[in-house]
PDB file of C-alpha atoms in Angstrom:
ATOM      1  CA  UNK A   1     -34.216  27.817 -12.873  1.00  0.00           C
ATOM      2  CA  UNK A   2     -35.232  29.446  -9.629  1.00  0.00           C
ATOM      3  CA  UNK A   3     -38.492  28.227  -7.860  1.00  0.00           C
ATOM      4  CA  UNK A   4     -40.767  29.284  -5.075  1.00  0.00           C
ATOM      5  CA  UNK A   5     -39.855  26.555  -2.552  1.00  0.00           C
ATOM      6  CA  UNK A   6     -43.548  24.948  -2.510  1.00  0.00           C
ATOM      7  CA  UNK A   7     -43.777  24.781  -6.447  1.00  0.00           C
ATOM      8  CA  UNK A   8     -42.733  22.173  -9.022  1.00  0.00           C
ATOM      9  CA  UNK A   9     -43.069  22.972 -12.715  1.00  0.00           C
ATOM     10  CA  UNK A  10     -44.740  20.540 -14.248  1.00  0.00           C
ATOM     11  CA  UNK A  11     -44.833  19.503 -18.042  1.00  0.00           C
ATOM     12  CA  UNK A  12     -48.067  19.144 -19.867  1.00  0.00           C
ATOM     13  CA  UNK A  13     -48.424  17.868 -23.296  1.00  0.00           C
ATOM     14  CA  UNK A  14     -51.357  19.542 -24.862  1.00  0.00           C
ATOM     15  CA  UNK A  15     -51.965  17.858 -27.662  1.00  0.00           C
ATOM     16  CA  UNK A  16     -52.057  14.465 -25.748  1.00  0.00           C
ATOM     17  CA  UNK A  17     -53.692  12.575 -29.051  1.00  0.00           C
ATOM     18  CA  UNK A  18     -51.418  13.614 -31.721  1.00  0.00           C
ATOM     19  CA  UNK A  19     -48.292  11.315 -32.694  1.00  0.00           C
ATOM     20  CA  UNK A  20     -44.554  13.535 -31.882  1.00  0.00           C
ATOM     21  CA  UNK A  21     -42.953  14.415 -34.683  1.00  0.00           C
ATOM     22  CA  UNK A  22     -38.761  12.970 -35.037  1.00  0.00           C
ATOM     23  CA  UNK A  23     -36.095  14.328 -37.107  1.00  0.00           C
ATOM     24  CA  UNK A  24     -34.089  11.524 -39.507  1.00  0.00           C
ATOM     25  CA  UNK A  25     -31.356   9.797 -37.693  1.00  0.00           C
ATOM     26  CA  UNK A  26     -29.041  12.352 -38.417  1.00  0.00           C
ATOM     27  CA  UNK A  27     -30.510  15.302 -36.828  1.00  0.00           C
ATOM     28  CA  UNK A  28     -27.783  16.678 -34.720  1.00  0.00           C
ATOM     29  CA  UNK A  29     -25.201  14.550 -36.197  1.00  0.00           C
ATOM     30  CA  UNK A  30     -21.310  14.654 -36.503  1.00  0.00           C
ATOM     31  CA  UNK A  31     -19.162  14.278 -39.106  1.00  0.00           C
ATOM     32  CA  UNK A  32     -15.492  14.105 -40.024  1.00  0.00           C
ATOM     33  CA  UNK A  33     -14.649  15.206 -43.451  1.00  0.00           C
ATOM     34  CA  UNK A  34     -13.153  13.515 -45.858  1.00  0.00           C
ATOM     35  CA  UNK A  35      -9.749  15.230 -46.299  1.00  0.00           C
ATOM     36  CA  UNK A  36      -9.469  15.557 -42.584  1.00  0.00           C
ATOM     37  CA  UNK A  37      -5.481  14.831 -41.795  1.00  0.00           C
ATOM     38  CA  UNK A  38      -6.483  13.762 -38.259  1.00  0.00           C
ATOM     39  CA  UNK A  39      -9.487  11.606 -38.975  1.00  0.00           C
ATOM     40  CA  UNK A  40      -8.606   8.867 -36.814  1.00  0.00           C
ATOM     41  CA  UNK A  41      -7.828  11.206 -34.184  1.00  0.00           C
ATOM     42  CA  UNK A  42     -10.777  13.102 -34.379  1.00  0.00           C
ATOM     43  CA  UNK A  43     -13.121  10.035 -34.338  1.00  0.00           C
ATOM     44  CA  UNK A  44     -11.552   9.125 -31.205  1.00  0.00           C
ATOM     45  CA  UNK A  45     -12.732  12.687 -29.810  1.00  0.00           C
ATOM     46  CA  UNK A  46     -16.457  11.513 -30.646  1.00  0.00           C
ATOM     47  CA  UNK A  47     -16.094   8.894 -29.635  1.00  0.00           C
ATOM     48  CA  UNK A  48     -14.924   9.988 -25.854  1.00  0.00           C
ATOM     49  CA  UNK A  49     -18.074  12.597 -26.201  1.00  0.00           C
ATOM     50  CA  UNK A  50     -20.150  10.202 -27.031  1.00  0.00           C
ATOM     51  CA  UNK A  51     -19.402   7.146 -24.517  1.00  0.00           C
ATOM     52  CA  UNK A  52     -17.423   8.451 -21.414  1.00  0.00           C
ATOM     53  CA  UNK A  53     -19.776  10.403 -18.811  1.00  0.00           C
ATOM     54  CA  UNK A  54     -16.869  12.817 -17.467  1.00  0.00           C
ATOM     55  CA  UNK A  55     -16.001  14.212 -20.995  1.00  0.00           C
ATOM     56  CA  UNK A  56     -20.035  14.327 -21.931  1.00  0.00           C
ATOM     57  CA  UNK A  57     -20.261  16.175 -19.215  1.00  0.00           C
ATOM     58  CA  UNK A  58     -17.603  18.598 -19.089  1.00  0.00           C
ATOM     59  CA  UNK A  59     -18.731  19.156 -22.972  1.00  0.00           C
ATOM     60  CA  UNK A  60     -22.498  20.156 -22.294  1.00  0.00           C
ATOM     61  CA  UNK A  61     -22.434  20.897 -18.687  1.00  0.00           C
ATOM     62  CA  UNK A  62     -19.008  22.724 -17.883  1.00  0.00           C
ATOM     63  CA  UNK A  63     -16.414  22.221 -15.246  1.00  0.00           C
ATOM     64  CA  UNK A  64     -18.263  20.006 -11.981  1.00  0.00           C
ATOM     65  CA  UNK A  65     -18.198  21.853  -9.224  1.00  0.00           C
ATOM     66  CA  UNK A  66     -18.093  25.480 -10.930  1.00  0.00           C
ATOM     67  CA  UNK A  67     -21.119  25.183 -13.118  1.00  0.00           C
ATOM     68  CA  UNK A  68     -22.969  22.024 -11.650  1.00  0.00           C
ATOM     69  CA  UNK A  69     -23.070  19.440  -8.916  1.00  0.00           C
ATOM     70  CA  UNK A  70     -24.447  15.985  -9.627  1.00  0.00           C
ATOM     71  CA  UNK A  71     -27.261  14.261  -7.718  1.00  0.00           C
ATOM     72  CA  UNK A  72     -26.837  11.325  -7.560  1.00  0.00           C
ATOM     73  CA  UNK A  73     -26.301   8.987 -10.812  1.00  0.00           C
ATOM     74  CA  UNK A  74     -27.656  10.673 -13.308  1.00  0.00           C
ATOM     75  CA  UNK A  75     -29.044  13.684 -11.497  1.00  0.00           C
ATOM     76  CA  UNK A  76     -27.779  17.667 -12.041  1.00  0.00           C
ATOM     77  CA  UNK A  77     -28.124  20.507 -10.152  1.00  0.00           C
ATOM     78  CA  UNK A  78     -26.703  23.484 -12.188  1.00  0.00           C
ATOM     79  CA  UNK A  79     -25.174  26.167 -10.085  1.00  0.00           C
ATOM     80  CA  UNK A  80     -25.998  29.962  -9.154  1.00  0.00           C
ATOM     81  CA  UNK A  81     -24.385  32.565 -11.364  1.00  0.00           C
ATOM     82  CA  UNK A  82     -24.092  30.591 -14.125  1.00  0.00           C
ATOM     83  CA  UNK A  83     -24.537  32.637 -17.022  1.00  0.00           C
ATOM     84  CA  UNK A  84     -26.108  29.468 -19.084  1.00  0.00           C
ATOM     85  CA  UNK A  85     -27.445  27.035 -17.808  1.00  0.00           C
ATOM     86  CA  UNK A  86     -26.760  24.951 -20.696  1.00  0.00           C
ATOM     87  CA  UNK A  87     -23.460  25.335 -22.288  1.00  0.00           C
ATOM     88  CA  UNK A  88     -23.627  22.826 -24.723  1.00  0.00           C
ATOM     89  CA  UNK A  89     -25.706  20.145 -27.165  1.00  0.00           C
ATOM     90  CA  UNK A  90     -25.464  16.456 -27.531  1.00  0.00           C
ATOM     91  CA  UNK A  91     -24.596  16.927 -31.253  1.00  0.00           C
ATOM     92  CA  UNK A  92     -25.470  13.035 -32.081  1.00  0.00           C
ATOM     93  CA  UNK A  93     -23.992  11.917 -29.165  1.00  0.00           C
ATOM     94  CA  UNK A  94     -25.259   8.801 -26.573  1.00  0.00           C
ATOM     95  CA  UNK A  95     -28.648   9.712 -25.183  1.00  0.00           C
ATOM     96  CA  UNK A  96     -27.661   7.895 -22.191  1.00  0.00           C
ATOM     97  CA  UNK A  97     -25.617  10.029 -20.501  1.00  0.00           C
ATOM     98  CA  UNK A  98     -27.448  13.579 -20.529  1.00  0.00           C
ATOM     99  CA  UNK A  99     -28.464  14.032 -16.820  1.00  0.00           C
ATOM    100  CA  UNK A 100     -31.922  15.921 -14.649  1.00  0.00           C
ATOM    101  CA  UNK A 101     -32.005  18.516 -13.788  1.00  0.00           C
ATOM    102  CA  UNK A 102     -33.668  18.477 -10.293  1.00  0.00           C
ATOM    103  CA  UNK A 103     -35.006  22.221 -11.097  1.00  0.00           C
ATOM    104  CA  UNK A 104     -36.948  20.225 -14.022  1.00  0.00           C
ATOM    105  CA  UNK A 105     -40.809  19.351 -14.406  1.00  0.00           C
ATOM    106  CA  UNK A 106     -41.385  16.131 -11.921  1.00  0.00           C
ATOM    107  CA  UNK A 107     -43.399  14.291 -14.840  1.00  0.00           C
ATOM    108  CA  UNK A 108     -40.707  15.455 -17.385  1.00  0.00           C
ATOM    109  CA  UNK A 109     -39.048  11.533 -17.312  1.00  0.00           C
ATOM    110  CA  UNK A 110     -42.611   9.988 -17.683  1.00  0.00           C
ATOM    111  CA  UNK A 111     -42.963  12.536 -20.835  1.00  0.00           C
ATOM    112  CA  UNK A 112     -40.496  11.854 -22.272  1.00  0.00           C
ATOM    113  CA  UNK A 113     -40.873   8.289 -22.099  1.00  0.00           C
ATOM    114  CA  UNK A 114     -45.190   9.172 -24.055  1.00  0.00           C
ATOM    115  CA  UNK A 115     -43.023  10.526 -26.720  1.00  0.00           C
ATOM    116  CA  UNK A 116     -40.577   8.204 -27.289  1.00  0.00           C
ATOM    117  CA  UNK A 117     -43.411   5.379 -27.362  1.00  0.00           C
ATOM    118  CA  UNK A 118     -45.720   7.602 -29.415  1.00  0.00           C
ATOM    119  CA  UNK A 119     -43.951   9.147 -32.649  1.00  0.00           C
ATOM    120  CA  UNK A 120     -43.245   9.328 -36.183  1.00  0.00           C
ATOM    121  CA  UNK A 121     -40.772  10.490 -38.230  1.00  0.00           C
ATOM    122  CA  UNK A 122     -41.824  12.175 -41.262  1.00  0.00           C
ATOM    123  CA  UNK A 123     -41.489  10.824 -44.665  1.00  0.00           C
ATOM    124  CA  UNK A 124     -40.221  13.986 -46.449  1.00  0.00           C
ATOM    125  CA  UNK A 125     -37.840  14.716 -43.708  1.00  0.00           C
ATOM    126  CA  UNK A 126     -35.589  12.605 -45.214  1.00  0.00           C
ATOM    127  CA  UNK A 127     -35.600  14.385 -48.440  1.00  0.00           C
ATOM    128  CA  UNK A 128     -32.571  16.238 -49.631  1.00  0.00           C
ATOM    129  CA  UNK A 129     -34.220  19.166 -52.063  1.00  0.00           C
ATOM    130  CA  UNK A 130     -32.099  19.271 -55.082  1.00  0.00           C
ATOM    131  CA  UNK A 131     -32.725  23.358 -55.707  1.00  0.00           C
ATOM    132  CA  UNK A 132     -30.290  23.533 -59.228  1.00  0.00           C
ATOM    133  CA  UNK A 133     -33.795  24.538 -61.476  1.00  0.00           C
ATOM    134  CA  UNK A 134     -35.212  26.808 -59.663  1.00  0.00           C
ATOM    135  CA  UNK A 135     -31.906  28.761 -57.984  1.00  0.00           C
ATOM    136  CA  UNK A 136     -32.851  32.261 -59.839  1.00  0.00           C
ATOM    137  CA  UNK A 137     -36.258  31.626 -58.858  1.00  0.00           C
ATOM    138  CA  UNK A 138     -34.881  31.065 -54.880  1.00  0.00           C
ATOM    139  CA  UNK A 139     -32.778  33.737 -54.684  1.00  0.00           C
ATOM    140  CA  UNK A 140     -35.291  36.351 -55.898  1.00  0.00           C
ATOM    141  CA  UNK A 141     -37.819  35.259 -53.086  1.00  0.00           C
ATOM    142  CA  UNK A 142     -34.932  35.491 -50.463  1.00  0.00           C
ATOM    143  CA  UNK A 143     -34.320  39.067 -51.458  1.00  0.00           C
ATOM    144  CA  UNK A 144     -38.461  39.525 -51.488  1.00  0.00           C
ATOM    145  CA  UNK A 145     -38.537  38.390 -48.153  1.00  0.00           C
ATOM    146  CA  UNK A 146     -35.840  40.251 -46.576  1.00  0.00           C
ATOM    147  CA  UNK A 147     -37.568  43.210 -47.408  1.00  0.00           C
ATOM    148  CA  UNK A 148     -41.155  42.536 -46.912  1.00  0.00           C
ATOM    149  CA  UNK A 149     -40.404  39.926 -43.799  1.00  0.00           C
ATOM    150  CA  UNK A 150     -39.034  41.681 -41.074  1.00  0.00           C
ATOM    151  CA  UNK A 151     -41.394  44.959 -41.280  1.00  0.00           C
ATOM    152  CA  UNK A 152     -44.722  41.916 -40.732  1.00  0.00           C
ATOM    153  CA  UNK A 153     -43.007  40.178 -38.418  1.00  0.00           C
ATOM    154  CA  UNK A 154     -41.919  43.203 -36.091  1.00  0.00           C
ATOM    155  CA  UNK A 155     -44.988  44.989 -36.824  1.00  0.00           C
ATOM    156  CA  UNK A 156     -43.243  47.527 -38.290  1.00  0.00           C
ATOM    157  CA  UNK A 157     -45.923  47.587 -41.133  1.00  0.00           C
ATOM    158  CA  UNK A 158     -48.248  51.010 -41.116  1.00  0.00           C
ATOM    159  CA  UNK A 159     -51.258  49.247 -43.065  1.00  0.00           C
ATOM    160  CA  UNK A 160     -50.762  45.247 -42.216  1.00  0.00           C
ATOM    161  CA  UNK A 161     -53.278  43.923 -44.727  1.00  0.00           C
ATOM    162  CA  UNK A 162     -51.893  45.689 -47.576  1.00  0.00           C
ATOM    163  CA  UNK A 163     -48.162  45.551 -47.112  1.00  0.00           C
ATOM    164  CA  UNK A 164     -48.965  41.705 -46.543  1.00  0.00           C
ATOM    165  CA  UNK A 165     -50.488  41.503 -49.986  1.00  0.00           C
ATOM    166  CA  UNK A 166     -47.968  43.256 -51.423  1.00  0.00           C
ATOM    167  CA  UNK A 167     -45.844  40.649 -50.311  1.00  0.00           C
ATOM    168  CA  UNK A 168     -47.624  37.700 -51.501  1.00  0.00           C
ATOM    169  CA  UNK A 169     -47.889  39.150 -54.735  1.00  0.00           C
ATOM    170  CA  UNK A 170     -43.843  40.011 -55.235  1.00  0.00           C
ATOM    171  CA  UNK A 171     -43.456  36.342 -54.010  1.00  0.00           C
ATOM    172  CA  UNK A 172     -45.477  35.104 -56.977  1.00  0.00           C
ATOM    173  CA  UNK A 173     -43.252  37.541 -59.475  1.00  0.00           C
ATOM    174  CA  UNK A 174     -40.431  36.320 -58.032  1.00  0.00           C
ATOM    175  CA  UNK A 175     -41.483  32.476 -58.354  1.00  0.00           C
ATOM    176  CA  UNK A 176     -42.781  31.468 -55.866  1.00  0.00           C
ATOM    177  CA  UNK A 177     -45.092  28.787 -57.454  1.00  0.00           C
ATOM    178  CA  UNK A 178     -42.195  27.294 -59.812  1.00  0.00           C
ATOM    179  CA  UNK A 179     -40.390  26.762 -56.291  1.00  0.00           C
ATOM    180  CA  UNK A 180     -43.468  24.611 -55.031  1.00  0.00           C
ATOM    181  CA  UNK A 181     -44.363  23.104 -58.432  1.00  0.00           C
ATOM    182  CA  UNK A 182     -40.242  21.979 -57.924  1.00  0.00           C
ATOM    183  CA  UNK A 183     -40.576  20.944 -54.541  1.00  0.00           C
ATOM    184  CA  UNK A 184     -43.932  18.981 -55.029  1.00  0.00           C
ATOM    185  CA  UNK A 185     -42.147  17.290 -58.121  1.00  0.00           C
ATOM    186  CA  UNK A 186     -39.132  16.373 -56.357  1.00  0.00           C
ATOM    187  CA  UNK A 187     -41.772  14.796 -53.106  1.00  0.00           C
ATOM    188  CA  UNK A 188     -44.040  13.517 -55.173  1.00  0.00           C
ATOM    189  CA  UNK A 189     -40.924  11.455 -57.236  1.00  0.00           C
ATOM    190  CA  UNK A 190     -39.149  10.675 -53.856  1.00  0.00           C
ATOM    191  CA  UNK A 191     -42.463   9.135 -52.007  1.00  0.00           C
ATOM    192  CA  UNK A 192     -42.433   6.418 -54.716  1.00  0.00           C
ATOM    193  CA  UNK A 193     -39.033   5.369 -53.911  1.00  0.00           C
TER     194      UNK A 193
END
């Protein structure tokens, strides 16, 4: 990010009184297939990526001196002409290893701390929906969605209101209500646990 010399970006929490939603602990997690021939070696690689700063930096930011330079112990400067200034992601790795760009908003860390202190995990985010009873409806709804959604989302409908009404009608015929009822049933069962 290139900034005007006198300007430093600032993050703004537009909903300061609303807690931040978080994802389950497995979000962005990493697993080793049970049939892996080299499970121990794969685990060793994951361990290096999550615990060794040099490997973490290489996998997330690229080559030091080519793609980025360190600014102290925890800060980073992405070098000019890097095509993708954030070429990787943490895949459930150690959250203490990421570096902070000097181009980040001056209040970035305090915003993160605020989010960490005022958050919740939506209970239903931990539920896994079983589509066994509505597989056909899901396939039909998906076909209807592919016919109408793009036309509406990209503004290609000549008559938006009429196309939207037709879309809703086709979704209903395709079984959207059955999918919603099945989800509701499973959600209620899940929340009783």
